[in-house]
Short mmCIF file of C-alpha atoms in Angstrom, two decimals:
data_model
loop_
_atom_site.label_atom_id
_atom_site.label_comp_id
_atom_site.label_asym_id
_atom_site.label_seq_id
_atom_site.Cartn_x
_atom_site.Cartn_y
_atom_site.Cartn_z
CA UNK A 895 -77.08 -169.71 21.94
CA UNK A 896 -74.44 -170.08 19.57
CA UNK A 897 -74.26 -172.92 16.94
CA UNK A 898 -76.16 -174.61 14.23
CA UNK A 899 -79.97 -174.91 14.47
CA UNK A 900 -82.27 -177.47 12.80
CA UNK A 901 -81.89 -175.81 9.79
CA UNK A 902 -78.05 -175.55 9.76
CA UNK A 903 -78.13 -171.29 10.77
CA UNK A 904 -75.63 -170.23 13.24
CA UNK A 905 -77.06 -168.36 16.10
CA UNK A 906 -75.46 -165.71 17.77
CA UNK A 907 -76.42 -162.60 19.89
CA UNK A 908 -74.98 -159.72 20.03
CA UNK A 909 -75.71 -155.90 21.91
CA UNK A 910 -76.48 -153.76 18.68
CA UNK A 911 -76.96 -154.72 15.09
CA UNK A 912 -76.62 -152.43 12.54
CA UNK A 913 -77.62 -152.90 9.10
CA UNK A 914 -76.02 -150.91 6.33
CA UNK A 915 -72.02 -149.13 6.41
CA UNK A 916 -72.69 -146.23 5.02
CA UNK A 917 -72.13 -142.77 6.96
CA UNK A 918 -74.95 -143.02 9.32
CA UNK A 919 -74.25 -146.70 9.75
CA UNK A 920 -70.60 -146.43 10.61
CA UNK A 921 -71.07 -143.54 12.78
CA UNK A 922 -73.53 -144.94 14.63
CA UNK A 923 -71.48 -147.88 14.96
CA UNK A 924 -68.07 -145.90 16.16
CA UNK A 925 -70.41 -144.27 18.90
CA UNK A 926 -71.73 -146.99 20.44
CA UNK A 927 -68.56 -149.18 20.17
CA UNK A 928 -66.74 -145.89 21.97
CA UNK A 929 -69.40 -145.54 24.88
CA UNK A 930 -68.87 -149.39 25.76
CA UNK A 931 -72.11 -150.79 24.24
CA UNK A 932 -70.77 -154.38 23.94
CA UNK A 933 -70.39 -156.19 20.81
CA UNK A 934 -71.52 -153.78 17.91
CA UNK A 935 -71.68 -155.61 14.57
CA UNK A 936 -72.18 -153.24 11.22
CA UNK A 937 -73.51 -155.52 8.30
CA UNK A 938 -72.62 -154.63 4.88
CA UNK A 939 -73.54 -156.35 1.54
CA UNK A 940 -71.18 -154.34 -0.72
CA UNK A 941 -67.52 -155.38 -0.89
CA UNK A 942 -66.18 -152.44 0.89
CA UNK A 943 -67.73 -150.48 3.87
CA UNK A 944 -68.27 -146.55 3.41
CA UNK A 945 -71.79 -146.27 1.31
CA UNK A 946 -72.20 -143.93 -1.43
CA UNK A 947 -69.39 -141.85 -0.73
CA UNK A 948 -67.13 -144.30 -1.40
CA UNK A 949 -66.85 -144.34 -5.38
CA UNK A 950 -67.24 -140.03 -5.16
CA UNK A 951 -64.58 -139.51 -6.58
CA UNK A 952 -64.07 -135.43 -5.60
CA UNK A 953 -63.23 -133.45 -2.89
CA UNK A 954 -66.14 -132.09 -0.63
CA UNK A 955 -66.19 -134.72 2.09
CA UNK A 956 -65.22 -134.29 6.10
CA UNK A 957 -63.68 -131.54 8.12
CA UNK A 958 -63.73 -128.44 5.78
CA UNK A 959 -64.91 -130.79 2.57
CA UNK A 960 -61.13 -131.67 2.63
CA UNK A 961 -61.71 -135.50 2.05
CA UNK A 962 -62.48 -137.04 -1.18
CA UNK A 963 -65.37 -139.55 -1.14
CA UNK A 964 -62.95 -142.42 -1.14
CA UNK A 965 -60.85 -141.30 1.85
CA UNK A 966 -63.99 -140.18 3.92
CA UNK A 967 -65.67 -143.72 3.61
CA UNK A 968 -62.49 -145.30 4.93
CA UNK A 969 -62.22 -142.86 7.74
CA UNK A 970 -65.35 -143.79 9.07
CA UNK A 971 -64.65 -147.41 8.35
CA UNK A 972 -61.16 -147.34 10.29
CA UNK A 973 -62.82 -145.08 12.69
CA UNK A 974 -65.62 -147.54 13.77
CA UNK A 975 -62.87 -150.35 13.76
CA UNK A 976 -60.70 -149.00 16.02
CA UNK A 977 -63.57 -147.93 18.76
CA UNK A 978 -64.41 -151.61 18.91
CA UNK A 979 -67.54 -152.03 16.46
CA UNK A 980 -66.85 -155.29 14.00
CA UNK A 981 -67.44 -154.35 10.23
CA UNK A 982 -68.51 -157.33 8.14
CA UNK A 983 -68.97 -156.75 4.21
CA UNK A 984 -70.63 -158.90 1.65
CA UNK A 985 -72.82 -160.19 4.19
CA UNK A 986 -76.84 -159.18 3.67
CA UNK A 987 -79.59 -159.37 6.05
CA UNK A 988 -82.29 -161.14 4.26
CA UNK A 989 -85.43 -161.02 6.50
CA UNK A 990 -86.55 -161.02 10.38
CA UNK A 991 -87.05 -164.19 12.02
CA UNK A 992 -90.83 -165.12 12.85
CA UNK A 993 -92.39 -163.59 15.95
CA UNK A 994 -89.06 -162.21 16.65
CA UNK A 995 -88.38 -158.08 16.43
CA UNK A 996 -85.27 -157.87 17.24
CA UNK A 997 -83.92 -161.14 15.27
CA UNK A 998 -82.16 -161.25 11.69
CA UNK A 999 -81.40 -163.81 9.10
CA UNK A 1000 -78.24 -163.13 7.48
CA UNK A 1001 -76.66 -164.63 4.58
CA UNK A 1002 -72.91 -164.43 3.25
CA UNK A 1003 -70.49 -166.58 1.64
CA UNK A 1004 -69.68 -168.25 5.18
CA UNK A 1005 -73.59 -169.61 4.95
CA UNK A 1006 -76.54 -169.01 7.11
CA UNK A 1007 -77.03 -167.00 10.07
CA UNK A 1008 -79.42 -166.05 12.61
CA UNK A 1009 -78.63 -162.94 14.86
CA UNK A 1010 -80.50 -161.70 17.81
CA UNK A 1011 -79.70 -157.94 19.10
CA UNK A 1012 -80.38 -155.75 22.38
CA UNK A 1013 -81.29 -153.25 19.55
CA UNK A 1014 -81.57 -152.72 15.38
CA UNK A 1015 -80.08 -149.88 13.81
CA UNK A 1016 -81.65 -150.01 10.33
CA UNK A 1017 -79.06 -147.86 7.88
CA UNK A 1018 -79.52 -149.02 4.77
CA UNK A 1019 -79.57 -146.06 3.15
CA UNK A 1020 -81.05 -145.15 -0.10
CA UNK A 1021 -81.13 -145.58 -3.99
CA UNK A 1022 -81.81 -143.56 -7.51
CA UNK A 1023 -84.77 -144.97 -9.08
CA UNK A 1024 -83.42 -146.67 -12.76
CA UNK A 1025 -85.51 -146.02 -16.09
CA UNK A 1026 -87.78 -148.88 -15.74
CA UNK A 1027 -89.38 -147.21 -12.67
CA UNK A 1028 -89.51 -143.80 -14.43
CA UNK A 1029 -91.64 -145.36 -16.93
CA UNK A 1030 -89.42 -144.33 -19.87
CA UNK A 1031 -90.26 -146.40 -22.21
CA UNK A 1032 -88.02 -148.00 -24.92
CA UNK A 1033 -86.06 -150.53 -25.98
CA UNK A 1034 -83.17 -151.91 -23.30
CA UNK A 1035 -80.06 -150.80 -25.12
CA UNK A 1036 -76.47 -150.51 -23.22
CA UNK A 1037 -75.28 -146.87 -22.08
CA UNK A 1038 -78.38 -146.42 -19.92
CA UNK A 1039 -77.22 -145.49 -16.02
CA UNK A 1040 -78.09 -144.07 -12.64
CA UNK A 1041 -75.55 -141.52 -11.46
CA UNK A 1042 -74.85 -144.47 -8.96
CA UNK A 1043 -73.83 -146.65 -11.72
CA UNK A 1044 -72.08 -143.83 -13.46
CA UNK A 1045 -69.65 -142.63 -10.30
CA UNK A 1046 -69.30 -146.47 -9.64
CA UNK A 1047 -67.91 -147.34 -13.59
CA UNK A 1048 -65.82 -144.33 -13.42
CA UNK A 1049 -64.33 -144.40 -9.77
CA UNK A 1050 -63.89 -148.43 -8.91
CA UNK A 1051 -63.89 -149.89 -12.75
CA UNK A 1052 -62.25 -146.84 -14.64
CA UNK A 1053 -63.96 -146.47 -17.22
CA UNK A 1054 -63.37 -143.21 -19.40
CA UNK A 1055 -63.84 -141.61 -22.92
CA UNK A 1056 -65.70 -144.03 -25.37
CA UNK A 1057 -65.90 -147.08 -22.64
CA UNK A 1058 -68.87 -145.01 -21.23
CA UNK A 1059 -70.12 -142.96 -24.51
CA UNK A 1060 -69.42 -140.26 -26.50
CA UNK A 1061 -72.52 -137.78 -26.24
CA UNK A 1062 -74.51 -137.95 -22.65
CA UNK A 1063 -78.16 -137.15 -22.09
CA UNK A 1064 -78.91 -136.32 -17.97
CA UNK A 1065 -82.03 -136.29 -16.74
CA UNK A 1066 -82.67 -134.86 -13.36
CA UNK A 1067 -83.48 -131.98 -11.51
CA UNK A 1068 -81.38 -128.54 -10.61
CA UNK A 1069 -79.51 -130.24 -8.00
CA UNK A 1070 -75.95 -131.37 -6.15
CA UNK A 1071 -76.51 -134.72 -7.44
CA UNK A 1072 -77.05 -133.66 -10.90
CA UNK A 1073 -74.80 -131.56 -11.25
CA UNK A 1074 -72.22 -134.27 -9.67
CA UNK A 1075 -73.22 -136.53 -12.68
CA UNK A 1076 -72.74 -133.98 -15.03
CA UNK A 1077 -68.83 -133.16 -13.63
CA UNK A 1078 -68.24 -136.80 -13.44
CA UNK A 1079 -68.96 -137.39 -17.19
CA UNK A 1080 -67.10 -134.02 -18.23
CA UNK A 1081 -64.17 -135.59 -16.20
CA UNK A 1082 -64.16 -139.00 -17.76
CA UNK A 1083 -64.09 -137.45 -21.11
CA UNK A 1084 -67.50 -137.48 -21.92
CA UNK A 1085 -69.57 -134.91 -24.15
CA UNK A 1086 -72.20 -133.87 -22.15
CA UNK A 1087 -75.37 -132.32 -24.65
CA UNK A 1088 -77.67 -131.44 -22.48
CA UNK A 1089 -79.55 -131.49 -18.76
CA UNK A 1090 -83.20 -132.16 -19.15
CA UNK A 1091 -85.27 -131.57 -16.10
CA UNK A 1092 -89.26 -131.58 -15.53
CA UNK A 1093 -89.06 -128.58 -12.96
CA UNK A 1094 -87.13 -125.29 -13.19
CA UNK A 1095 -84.10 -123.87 -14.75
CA UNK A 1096 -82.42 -123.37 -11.80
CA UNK A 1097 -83.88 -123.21 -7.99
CA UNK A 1098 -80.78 -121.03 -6.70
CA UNK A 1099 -78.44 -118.65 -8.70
CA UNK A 1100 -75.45 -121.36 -7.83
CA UNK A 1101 -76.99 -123.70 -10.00
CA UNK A 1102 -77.90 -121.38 -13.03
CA UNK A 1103 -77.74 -121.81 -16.50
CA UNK A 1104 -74.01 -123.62 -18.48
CA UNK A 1105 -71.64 -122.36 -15.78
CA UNK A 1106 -72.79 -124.01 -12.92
CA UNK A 1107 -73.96 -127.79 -14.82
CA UNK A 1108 -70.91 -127.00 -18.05
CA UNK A 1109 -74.24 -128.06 -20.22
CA UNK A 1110 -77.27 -126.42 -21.31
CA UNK A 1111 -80.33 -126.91 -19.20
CA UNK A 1112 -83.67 -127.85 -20.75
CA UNK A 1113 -86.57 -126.55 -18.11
CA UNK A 1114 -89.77 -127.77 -18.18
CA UNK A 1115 -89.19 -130.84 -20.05
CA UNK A 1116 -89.96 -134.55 -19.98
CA UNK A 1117 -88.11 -137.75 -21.66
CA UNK A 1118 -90.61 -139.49 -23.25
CA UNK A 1119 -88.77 -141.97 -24.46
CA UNK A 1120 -84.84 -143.84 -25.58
CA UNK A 1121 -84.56 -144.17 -29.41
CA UNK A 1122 -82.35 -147.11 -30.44
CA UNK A 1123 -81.32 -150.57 -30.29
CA UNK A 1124 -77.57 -151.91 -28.70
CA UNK A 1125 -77.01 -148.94 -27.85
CA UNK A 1126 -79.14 -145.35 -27.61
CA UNK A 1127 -79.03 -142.92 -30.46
CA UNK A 1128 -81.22 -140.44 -28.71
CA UNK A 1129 -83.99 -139.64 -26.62
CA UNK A 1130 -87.03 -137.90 -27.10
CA UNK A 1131 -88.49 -135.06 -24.91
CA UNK A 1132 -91.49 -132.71 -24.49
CA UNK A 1133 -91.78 -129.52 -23.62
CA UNK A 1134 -94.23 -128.29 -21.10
CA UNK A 1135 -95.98 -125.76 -24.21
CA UNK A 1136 -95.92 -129.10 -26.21
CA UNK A 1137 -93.27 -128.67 -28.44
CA UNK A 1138 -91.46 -132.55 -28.93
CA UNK A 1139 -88.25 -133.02 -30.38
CA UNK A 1140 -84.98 -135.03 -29.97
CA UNK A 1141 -81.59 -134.95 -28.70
CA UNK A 1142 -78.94 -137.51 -30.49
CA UNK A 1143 -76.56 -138.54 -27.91
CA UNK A 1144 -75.27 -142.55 -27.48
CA UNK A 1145 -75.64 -142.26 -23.35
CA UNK A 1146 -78.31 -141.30 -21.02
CA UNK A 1147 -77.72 -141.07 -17.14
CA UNK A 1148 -81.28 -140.96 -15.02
CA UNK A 1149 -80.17 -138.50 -11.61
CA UNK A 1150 -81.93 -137.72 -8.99
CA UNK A 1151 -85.27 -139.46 -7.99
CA UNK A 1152 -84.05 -140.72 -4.71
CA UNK A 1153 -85.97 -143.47 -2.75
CA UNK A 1154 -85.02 -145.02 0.80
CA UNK A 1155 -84.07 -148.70 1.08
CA UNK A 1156 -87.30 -149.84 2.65
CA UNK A 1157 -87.15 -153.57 1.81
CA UNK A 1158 -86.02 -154.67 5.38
CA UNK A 1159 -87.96 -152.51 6.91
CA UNK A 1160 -91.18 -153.37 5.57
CA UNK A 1161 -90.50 -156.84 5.29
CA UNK A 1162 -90.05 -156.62 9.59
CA UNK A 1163 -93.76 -154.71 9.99
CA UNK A 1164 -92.02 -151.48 10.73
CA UNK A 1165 -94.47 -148.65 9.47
CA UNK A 1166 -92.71 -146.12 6.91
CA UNK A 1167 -94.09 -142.70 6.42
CA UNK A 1168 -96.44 -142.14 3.35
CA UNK A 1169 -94.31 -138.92 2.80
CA UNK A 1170 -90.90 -140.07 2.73
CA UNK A 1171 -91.42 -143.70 1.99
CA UNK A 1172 -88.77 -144.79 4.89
CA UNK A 1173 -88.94 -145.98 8.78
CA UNK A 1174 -91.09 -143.40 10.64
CA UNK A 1175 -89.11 -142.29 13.42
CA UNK A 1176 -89.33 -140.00 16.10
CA UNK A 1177 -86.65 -137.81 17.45
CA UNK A 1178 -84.69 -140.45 19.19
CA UNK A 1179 -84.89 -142.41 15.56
CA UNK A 1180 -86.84 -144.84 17.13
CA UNK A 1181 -89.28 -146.59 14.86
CA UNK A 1182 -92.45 -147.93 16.41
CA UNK A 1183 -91.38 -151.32 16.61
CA UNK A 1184 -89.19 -151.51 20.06
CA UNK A 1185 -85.18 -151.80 20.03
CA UNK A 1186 -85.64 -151.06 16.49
CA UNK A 1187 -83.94 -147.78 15.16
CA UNK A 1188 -83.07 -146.21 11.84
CA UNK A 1189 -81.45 -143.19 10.37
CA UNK A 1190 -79.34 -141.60 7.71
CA UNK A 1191 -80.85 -141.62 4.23
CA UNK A 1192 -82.90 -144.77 4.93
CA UNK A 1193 -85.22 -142.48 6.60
CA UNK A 1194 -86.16 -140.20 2.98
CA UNK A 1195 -83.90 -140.37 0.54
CA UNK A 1196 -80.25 -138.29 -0.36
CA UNK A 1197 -79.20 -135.77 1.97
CA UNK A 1198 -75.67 -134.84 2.48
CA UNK A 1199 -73.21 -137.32 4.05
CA UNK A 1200 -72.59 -135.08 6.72
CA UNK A 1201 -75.65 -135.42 7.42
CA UNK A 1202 -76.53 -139.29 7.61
CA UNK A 1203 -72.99 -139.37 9.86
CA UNK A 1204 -74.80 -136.79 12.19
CA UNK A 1205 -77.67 -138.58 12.29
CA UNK A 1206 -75.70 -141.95 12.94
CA UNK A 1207 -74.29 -140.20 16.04
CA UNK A 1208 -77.50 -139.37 17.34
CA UNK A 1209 -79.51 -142.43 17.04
CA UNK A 1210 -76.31 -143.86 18.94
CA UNK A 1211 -77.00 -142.13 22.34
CA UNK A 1212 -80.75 -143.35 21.81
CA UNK A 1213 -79.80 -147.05 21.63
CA UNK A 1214 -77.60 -146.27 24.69
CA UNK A 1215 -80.98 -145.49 27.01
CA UNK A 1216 -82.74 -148.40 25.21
CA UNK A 1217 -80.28 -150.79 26.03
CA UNK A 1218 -79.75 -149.04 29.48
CA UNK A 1219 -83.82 -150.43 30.29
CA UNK A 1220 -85.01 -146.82 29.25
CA UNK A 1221 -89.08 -146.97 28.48
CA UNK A 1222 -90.35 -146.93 25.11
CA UNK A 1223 -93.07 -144.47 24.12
CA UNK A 1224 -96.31 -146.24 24.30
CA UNK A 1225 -97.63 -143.52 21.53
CA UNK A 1226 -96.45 -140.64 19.23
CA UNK A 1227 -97.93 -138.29 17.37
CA UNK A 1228 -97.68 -138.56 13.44
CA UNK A 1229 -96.38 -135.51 12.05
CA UNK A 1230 -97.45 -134.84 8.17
CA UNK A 1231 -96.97 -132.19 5.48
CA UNK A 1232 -99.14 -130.38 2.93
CA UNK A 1233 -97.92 -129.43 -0.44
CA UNK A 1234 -95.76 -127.40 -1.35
CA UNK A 1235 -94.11 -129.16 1.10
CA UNK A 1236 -92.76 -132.31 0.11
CA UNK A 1237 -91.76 -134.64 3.61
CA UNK A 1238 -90.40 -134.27 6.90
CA UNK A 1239 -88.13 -136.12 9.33
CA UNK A 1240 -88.46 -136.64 11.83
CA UNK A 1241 -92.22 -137.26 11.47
CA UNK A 1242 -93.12 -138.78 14.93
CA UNK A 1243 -93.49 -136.62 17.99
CA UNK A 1244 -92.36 -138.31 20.83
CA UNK A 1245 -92.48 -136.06 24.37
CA UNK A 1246 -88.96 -137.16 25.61
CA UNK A 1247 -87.26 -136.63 22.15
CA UNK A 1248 -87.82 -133.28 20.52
CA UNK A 1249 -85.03 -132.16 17.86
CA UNK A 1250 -85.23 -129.87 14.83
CA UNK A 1251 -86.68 -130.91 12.09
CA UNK A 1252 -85.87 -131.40 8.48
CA UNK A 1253 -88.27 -130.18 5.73
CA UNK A 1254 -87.52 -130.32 2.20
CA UNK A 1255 -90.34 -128.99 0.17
CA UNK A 1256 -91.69 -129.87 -3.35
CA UNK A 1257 -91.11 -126.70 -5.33
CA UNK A 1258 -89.42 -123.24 -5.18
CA UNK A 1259 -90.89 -121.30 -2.27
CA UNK A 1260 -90.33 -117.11 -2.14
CA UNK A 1261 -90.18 -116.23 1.90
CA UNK A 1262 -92.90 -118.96 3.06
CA UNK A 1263 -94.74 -118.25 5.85
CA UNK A 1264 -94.51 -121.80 7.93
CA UNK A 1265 -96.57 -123.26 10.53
CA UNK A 1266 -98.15 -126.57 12.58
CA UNK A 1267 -100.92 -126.69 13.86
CA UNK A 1268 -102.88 -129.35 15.37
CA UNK A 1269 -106.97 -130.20 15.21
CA UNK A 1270 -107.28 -126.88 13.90
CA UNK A 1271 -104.85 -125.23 17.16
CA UNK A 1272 -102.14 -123.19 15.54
CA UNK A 1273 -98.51 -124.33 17.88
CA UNK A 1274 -96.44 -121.98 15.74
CA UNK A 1275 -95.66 -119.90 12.69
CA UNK A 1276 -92.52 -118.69 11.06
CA UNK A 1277 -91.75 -116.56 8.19
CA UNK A 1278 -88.67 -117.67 6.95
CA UNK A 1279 -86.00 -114.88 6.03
CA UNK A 1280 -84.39 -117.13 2.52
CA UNK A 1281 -86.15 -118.68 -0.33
CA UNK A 1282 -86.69 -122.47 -0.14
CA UNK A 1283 -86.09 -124.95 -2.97
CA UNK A 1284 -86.61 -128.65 -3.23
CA UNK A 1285 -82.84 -129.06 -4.04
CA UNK A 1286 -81.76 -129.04 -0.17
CA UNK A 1287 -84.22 -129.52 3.13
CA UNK A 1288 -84.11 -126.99 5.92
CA UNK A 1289 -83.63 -127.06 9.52
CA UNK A 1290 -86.59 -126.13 11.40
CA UNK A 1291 -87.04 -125.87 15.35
CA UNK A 1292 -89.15 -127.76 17.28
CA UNK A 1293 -89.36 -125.92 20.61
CA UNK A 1294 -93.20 -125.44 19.88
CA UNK A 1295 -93.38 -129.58 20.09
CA UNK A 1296 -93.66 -128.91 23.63
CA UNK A 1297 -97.73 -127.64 23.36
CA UNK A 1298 -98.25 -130.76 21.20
CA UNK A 1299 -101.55 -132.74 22.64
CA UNK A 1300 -100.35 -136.14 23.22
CA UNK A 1301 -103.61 -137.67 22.96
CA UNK A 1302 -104.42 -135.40 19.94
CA UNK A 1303 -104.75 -136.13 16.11
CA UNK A 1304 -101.36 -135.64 13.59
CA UNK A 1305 -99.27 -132.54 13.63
CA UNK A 1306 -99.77 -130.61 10.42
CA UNK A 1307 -97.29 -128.71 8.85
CA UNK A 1308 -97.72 -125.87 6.18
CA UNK A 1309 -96.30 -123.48 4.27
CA UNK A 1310 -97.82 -120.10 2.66
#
């Protein structure tokens, strides 16, 4: 059916729906389109397609991290164009229709729509949680940003020198993304006093000490709160032996803390994984609703854009055998962590779809000794030859998935 319904929505159907143009979005999108899926339409509510990467401004992106963030997001952009996928921006999918899986409500400035797919690729990626859900309390003063809003001011609005601040505060972790906010400022002419982070100095040598962040690096230490009104003047921190104090700077940038864009998701009954707080999926990226798919950073928060595009490609060939009448699994089994381990994805076992898995875990680990086991059955252990840290995740094999009871309880995996 296309045309107006009783309350004025244009319906349409289409083969594939895919919500978010980020990496994994677009690349899913470019697949499909390229294997002859039919019509493959890539929603976007942002101006521009090309997700996060497209206001990083530095090189680091593509073949050989030759590609700037700007020139990589249009790549993939063109790239999904030209295989035959339709790329539609400032248009947002707002909510599922009743009693109907596999059928959006869409909004843009051309009015209402209702959309009905073969199959749902849910991409919509992930976000940096701000101040207010940090629980840093203060006043509201200007000069207070994500690392988002930072690379955003700096690479579409060009802002530099005393149009963001003077003297920066960045609170994160010892990671990529930090470390990215930190360059950024530096760049745009910007002072940075200090990185203040809750966990280590430094989780790998690369990351250690001025040289790696061009800023000294506060371990152990909390923001307890902003100091000032209009505009900050400081912020105050603790130490983990107790010792308080504070650091006078006029801008304070909040990195890290990633969270997956779950709104769409939840609001469609798809079940998210207590662990990584996005779609559960199984190997195939299928969530547990049927035709409906997800991956990229949707799934648990920042990794790599190389690896959301990867991702992207591979929930393609999935939605090829769903829309070519293969079965979907009538159960999985859940697969959980224990600290130290923080989450993994994928964290469904499915029999036909077994793929490495990616662990990220919640603190430094020396040489862990890894394993899963299974009502109590060990299925496999692993030392592991390099030192983990919760800065990156780690690829781990799942050949053992094959002795998984598929009438069993969840899949646990540990580390020692």
């Amino acid at each position: 059916m296309n045309g107006p319904d009783a309350h004025g929505r244009r319906r349409r159907t289409v083969e594939v729906l895919v919500v978010g143009a980020g990496p994994a979005g677009l690349s899913a999108a470019a697949e499909l389109a390229a294997a002859g899926a039919g019509r493959v339409e890539v929603l976007e509510r942002d101006r521009r397609p090309g997700g996060v990467p497209r206001h990083c401004d530095r090189p680091g992106f593509g073949p050989w991290r030759s590609l700037d963030g700007p020139e990589y997001a249009t790549g993939l952009a063109e790239t999904a164009v030209r295989a035959g996928a339709t790329v539609r921006t400032e248009v947002s999918a707002t909510g599922w229709a009743p009693g109907q899986a596999l059928t959006l409500d869409v909004t843009s400035p051309a009015g209402l729509e209702r959309i009905t797919a073969g199959a749902v690729v849910l991409a919509t990626g992930a976000r940096e949680r701000p101040r207010s859900a940090r629980l840093v309390p203060g006043s509201r003063p200007a000069g207070v940003l994500t690392t988002g809003e930072l690379q955003q001011s700096v690479a579409l609005y060009g802002l530099r020198g005393e149009a963001l601040g003077r003297r920066a505060v960045v609170v994160g972790a010892a990671e990529p993304v930090t470390r990215s906010a930190v360059r950024t400022l530096r760049e745009a002419g910007v002072e940075v006093v200090g990185v203040v982070t809750e966990g280590p100095r430094a989780y790998r040598d690369s990351f250690a000490y001025r040289d790696a962040f061009g800023a000294p690096v506060m371990a152990w230490t909390t923001v307890t709160g902003l100091v000032g009104r209009g505009r900050p003047t400081g912020v105050t921190v603790r130490h983990r032996g107790g010792r308080t104090g504070t650091l006078a700077c006029d801008t304070v940038v909040f990195s890290g803390d990633w969270i997956p864009q779950h709104e769409l998701a939840r609001s469609g009954g798809v079940p998210l994984d207590a662990a990584t707080r996005g779609p559960a999926v199984d190997g195939a990226f299928r969530t547990s609703v049927p035709g409906v798919f997800a991956a990229g950073n949707a799934l648990r928060g920042v990794e790599p854009a190389a690896v959301a595009a990867a991702e992207g490609r591979e929930a393609a060939h999935a939605v090829l055998c769903h829309l070519a009448a293969a079965p979907w699994p009538r159960r999985t089994v859940p697969l959980v962590v224990e600290r130290p381990l923080l989450w993994v994805t994928p964290n469904r076992l499915a029999p036909d779809a077994r793929r490495p898995l990616r662990l990220r875990p919640a603190e430094p680990l020396a040489l862990p000794v890894l394993a899963a086991v299974q009502d109590g059955r060990l299925l496999w252990r692993s030392r592991r030859l390099r030192a983990l840290d919760p800065s990156r995740s780690v690829r781990v094999p799942a050949g053992w998935a094959g002795a998984v009871d598929p009438e069993g309880g969840p899949v646990v995996l540990r580390a020692r």
